[in-house]
Amino acid sequence: MKSVVGMVVSNKMQKSVVVAVDRLFHHKLYNRYVKRTSKFMAHDENDLCNIGDRVRLDPSRPLSKRKHWVVAEILKKARIYVPPSAGDSSASNTAGMKSSASSTS
């Protein structure tokens, strides 16, 4: 088997991810290209993958009942929104300035 490229759709397990792999094939009757998606479970040793990452999977020996792939590399990391934390000094400064401005008016 050869390597496949797909998108991480779940990382809720320890050291495992679910990767959706798209493929196109030509439909003989309709003479159109049809897109099909296969979902593979893959081993992620260091838990580096997040949802939305584009990864390359290499085949391996069976690691469990459904896991026969290993994450070889992360091709593109997903952009993840990180909300400002409550302990951030700039966020608390801004809130403090707003409350002091409203109390002086």
PDB file of C-alpha atoms in Angstrom:
ATOM      1  CA  MET A   1       0.000   0.000   0.000  1.00  0.00           C
ATOM      2  CA  LYS A   2       1.113   3.546  -0.530  1.00  0.00           C
ATOM      3  CA  SER A   3       0.902   6.719   1.539  1.00  0.00           C
ATOM      4  CA  VAL A   4      -2.315   8.739   1.605  1.00  0.00           C
ATOM      5  CA  VAL A   5      -3.011  12.387   2.460  1.00  0.00           C
ATOM      6  CA  GLY A   6      -6.050  13.470   4.425  1.00  0.00           C
ATOM      7  CA  MET A   7      -7.598  15.812   6.981  1.00  0.00           C
ATOM      8  CA  VAL A   8      -7.810  15.072  10.720  1.00  0.00           C
ATOM      9  CA  VAL A   9     -11.487  14.953  11.757  1.00  0.00           C
ATOM     10  CA  SER A  10     -11.131  13.650  15.328  1.00  0.00           C
ATOM     11  CA  ASN A  11      -8.378  13.586  17.943  1.00  0.00           C
ATOM     12  CA  LYS A  12     -10.376  12.652  21.045  1.00  0.00           C
ATOM     13  CA  MET A  13      -8.384   9.475  21.680  1.00  0.00           C
ATOM     14  CA  GLN A  14      -4.967   9.133  23.233  1.00  0.00           C
ATOM     15  CA  LYS A  15      -2.259   8.637  20.580  1.00  0.00           C
ATOM     16  CA  SER A  16      -4.894   8.114  17.858  1.00  0.00           C
ATOM     17  CA  VAL A  17      -6.576  10.295  15.240  1.00  0.00           C
ATOM     18  CA  VAL A  18      -9.280   9.770  12.635  1.00  0.00           C
ATOM     19  CA  VAL A  19      -8.286  11.019   9.182  1.00  0.00           C
ATOM     20  CA  ALA A  20     -10.707  11.589   6.281  1.00  0.00           C
ATOM     21  CA  VAL A  21      -9.144  10.813   2.897  1.00  0.00           C
ATOM     22  CA  ASP A  22     -10.888  12.035  -0.280  1.00  0.00           C
ATOM     23  CA  ARG A  23     -10.522  10.271  -3.606  1.00  0.00           C
ATOM     24  CA  LEU A  24     -11.963  10.839  -7.078  1.00  0.00           C
ATOM     25  CA  PHE A  25     -13.038   8.133  -9.479  1.00  0.00           C
ATOM     26  CA  HIS A  26     -14.685   8.156 -12.862  1.00  0.00           C
ATOM     27  CA  HIS A  27     -18.294   6.916 -12.907  1.00  0.00           C
ATOM     28  CA  LYS A  28     -18.777   4.918 -16.103  1.00  0.00           C
ATOM     29  CA  LEU A  29     -22.550   5.333 -16.435  1.00  0.00           C
ATOM     30  CA  TYR A  30     -22.762   9.060 -15.681  1.00  0.00           C
ATOM     31  CA  ASN A  31     -19.372   9.922 -17.215  1.00  0.00           C
ATOM     32  CA  ARG A  32     -18.572  12.177 -14.252  1.00  0.00           C
ATOM     33  CA  TYR A  33     -15.958  12.244 -11.539  1.00  0.00           C
ATOM     34  CA  VAL A  34     -17.357  11.315  -8.142  1.00  0.00           C
ATOM     35  CA  LYS A  35     -15.764  12.185  -4.794  1.00  0.00           C
ATOM     36  CA  ARG A  36     -15.747   9.556  -2.060  1.00  0.00           C
ATOM     37  CA  THR A  37     -14.389   9.884   1.477  1.00  0.00           C
ATOM     38  CA  SER A  38     -12.787   7.126   3.529  1.00  0.00           C
ATOM     39  CA  LYS A  39     -12.027   7.512   7.234  1.00  0.00           C
ATOM     40  CA  PHE A  40      -8.936   5.819   8.651  1.00  0.00           C
ATOM     41  CA  MET A  41      -7.753   5.561  12.235  1.00  0.00           C
ATOM     42  CA  ALA A  42      -4.069   6.363  12.560  1.00  0.00           C
ATOM     43  CA  HIS A  43      -1.449   6.237  15.300  1.00  0.00           C
ATOM     44  CA  ASP A  44      -0.171   9.640  16.493  1.00  0.00           C
ATOM     45  CA  GLU A  45       2.620   8.807  18.943  1.00  0.00           C
ATOM     46  CA  ASN A  46       3.167  12.302  20.394  1.00  0.00           C
ATOM     47  CA  ASP A  47      -0.434  13.629  20.165  1.00  0.00           C
ATOM     48  CA  LEU A  48       0.664  16.468  17.857  1.00  0.00           C
ATOM     49  CA  CYS A  49      -2.330  16.436  15.489  1.00  0.00           C
ATOM     50  CA  ASN A  50      -5.326  18.730  15.886  1.00  0.00           C
ATOM     51  CA  ILE A  51      -8.654  18.778  14.063  1.00  0.00           C
ATOM     52  CA  GLY A  52      -8.215  20.327  10.622  1.00  0.00           C
ATOM     53  CA  ASP A  53      -4.540  19.400  10.182  1.00  0.00           C
ATOM     54  CA  ARG A  54      -3.514  18.021   6.794  1.00  0.00           C
ATOM     55  CA  VAL A  55      -1.430  14.874   7.368  1.00  0.00           C
ATOM     56  CA  ARG A  56       0.323  12.125   5.423  1.00  0.00           C
ATOM     57  CA  LEU A  57      -0.336   8.555   6.555  1.00  0.00           C
ATOM     58  CA  ASP A  58       1.984   5.611   6.012  1.00  0.00           C
ATOM     59  CA  PRO A  59       0.763   2.007   6.246  1.00  0.00           C
ATOM     60  CA  SER A  60       1.995  -0.085   9.171  1.00  0.00           C
ATOM     61  CA  ARG A  61       1.426  -3.408  10.856  1.00  0.00           C
ATOM     62  CA  PRO A  62      -1.950  -3.731  12.595  1.00  0.00           C
ATOM     63  CA  LEU A  63      -1.744  -1.724  15.815  1.00  0.00           C
ATOM     64  CA  SER A  64      -5.306  -2.507  16.933  1.00  0.00           C
ATOM     65  CA  LYS A  65      -8.585  -3.755  15.465  1.00  0.00           C
ATOM     66  CA  ARG A  66      -9.097  -0.655  13.265  1.00  0.00           C
ATOM     67  CA  LYS A  67      -5.677   1.038  13.333  1.00  0.00           C
ATOM     68  CA  HIS A  68      -3.328   0.143  10.440  1.00  0.00           C
ATOM     69  CA  TRP A  69      -1.840   3.571   9.644  1.00  0.00           C
ATOM     70  CA  VAL A  70       0.777   5.840  11.237  1.00  0.00           C
ATOM     71  CA  VAL A  71       0.940   9.639  10.935  1.00  0.00           C
ATOM     72  CA  ALA A  72       4.173  10.180   8.995  1.00  0.00           C
ATOM     73  CA  GLU A  73       4.131  13.985   8.944  1.00  0.00           C
ATOM     74  CA  ILE A  74       1.898  16.984   9.416  1.00  0.00           C
ATOM     75  CA  LEU A  75       1.795  18.774   6.073  1.00  0.00           C
ATOM     76  CA  LYS A  76      -0.214  21.817   7.189  1.00  0.00           C
ATOM     77  CA  LYS A  77      -1.292  22.826  10.682  1.00  0.00           C
ATOM     78  CA  ALA A  78      -4.844  24.085  11.158  1.00  0.00           C
ATOM     79  CA  ARG A  79      -5.368  27.644  12.319  1.00  0.00           C
ATOM     80  CA  ILE A  80      -6.861  27.349  15.786  1.00  0.00           C
ATOM     81  CA  TYR A  81      -8.571  30.261  17.535  1.00  0.00           C
ATOM     82  CA  VAL A  82      -7.258  30.763  21.063  1.00  0.00           C
ATOM     83  CA  PRO A  83      -9.462  33.081  23.141  1.00  0.00           C
ATOM     84  CA  PRO A  84      -7.631  35.539  25.390  1.00  0.00           C
ATOM     85  CA  SER A  85      -7.126  34.018  28.821  1.00  0.00           C
ATOM     86  CA  ALA A  86      -8.499  35.586  31.997  1.00  0.00           C
ATOM     87  CA  GLY A  87      -4.982  35.971  33.394  1.00  0.00           C
ATOM     88  CA  ASP A  88      -3.810  38.072  30.438  1.00  0.00           C
ATOM     89  CA  SER A  89      -2.646  41.481  31.722  1.00  0.00           C
ATOM     90  CA  SER A  90      -3.638  43.432  28.594  1.00  0.00           C
ATOM     91  CA  ALA A  91      -7.215  42.114  28.731  1.00  0.00           C
ATOM     92  CA  SER A  92      -7.587  42.962  32.427  1.00  0.00           C
ATOM     93  CA  ASN A  93      -6.026  46.405  31.843  1.00  0.00           C
ATOM     94  CA  THR A  94      -8.568  47.203  29.146  1.00  0.00           C
ATOM     95  CA  ALA A  95     -11.446  46.081  31.358  1.00  0.00           C
ATOM     96  CA  GLY A  96     -10.112  48.164  34.241  1.00  0.00           C
ATOM     97  CA  MET A  97      -9.833  51.264  32.063  1.00  0.00           C
ATOM     98  CA  LYS A  98     -13.424  50.853  30.853  1.00  0.00           C
ATOM     99  CA  SER A  99     -14.806  50.532  34.389  1.00  0.00           C
ATOM    100  CA  SER A 100     -12.815  53.529  35.670  1.00  0.00           C
ATOM    101  CA  ALA A 101     -13.918  55.623  32.693  1.00  0.00           C
ATOM    102  CA  SER A 102     -17.579  54.791  33.295  1.00  0.00           C
ATOM    103  CA  SER A 103     -17.336  55.591  37.019  1.00  0.00           C
ATOM    104  CA  THR A 104     -15.759  59.038  36.398  1.00  0.00           C
ATOM    105  CA  SER A 105     -18.411  60.081  33.882  1.00  0.00           C
TER     106      SER A 105
END
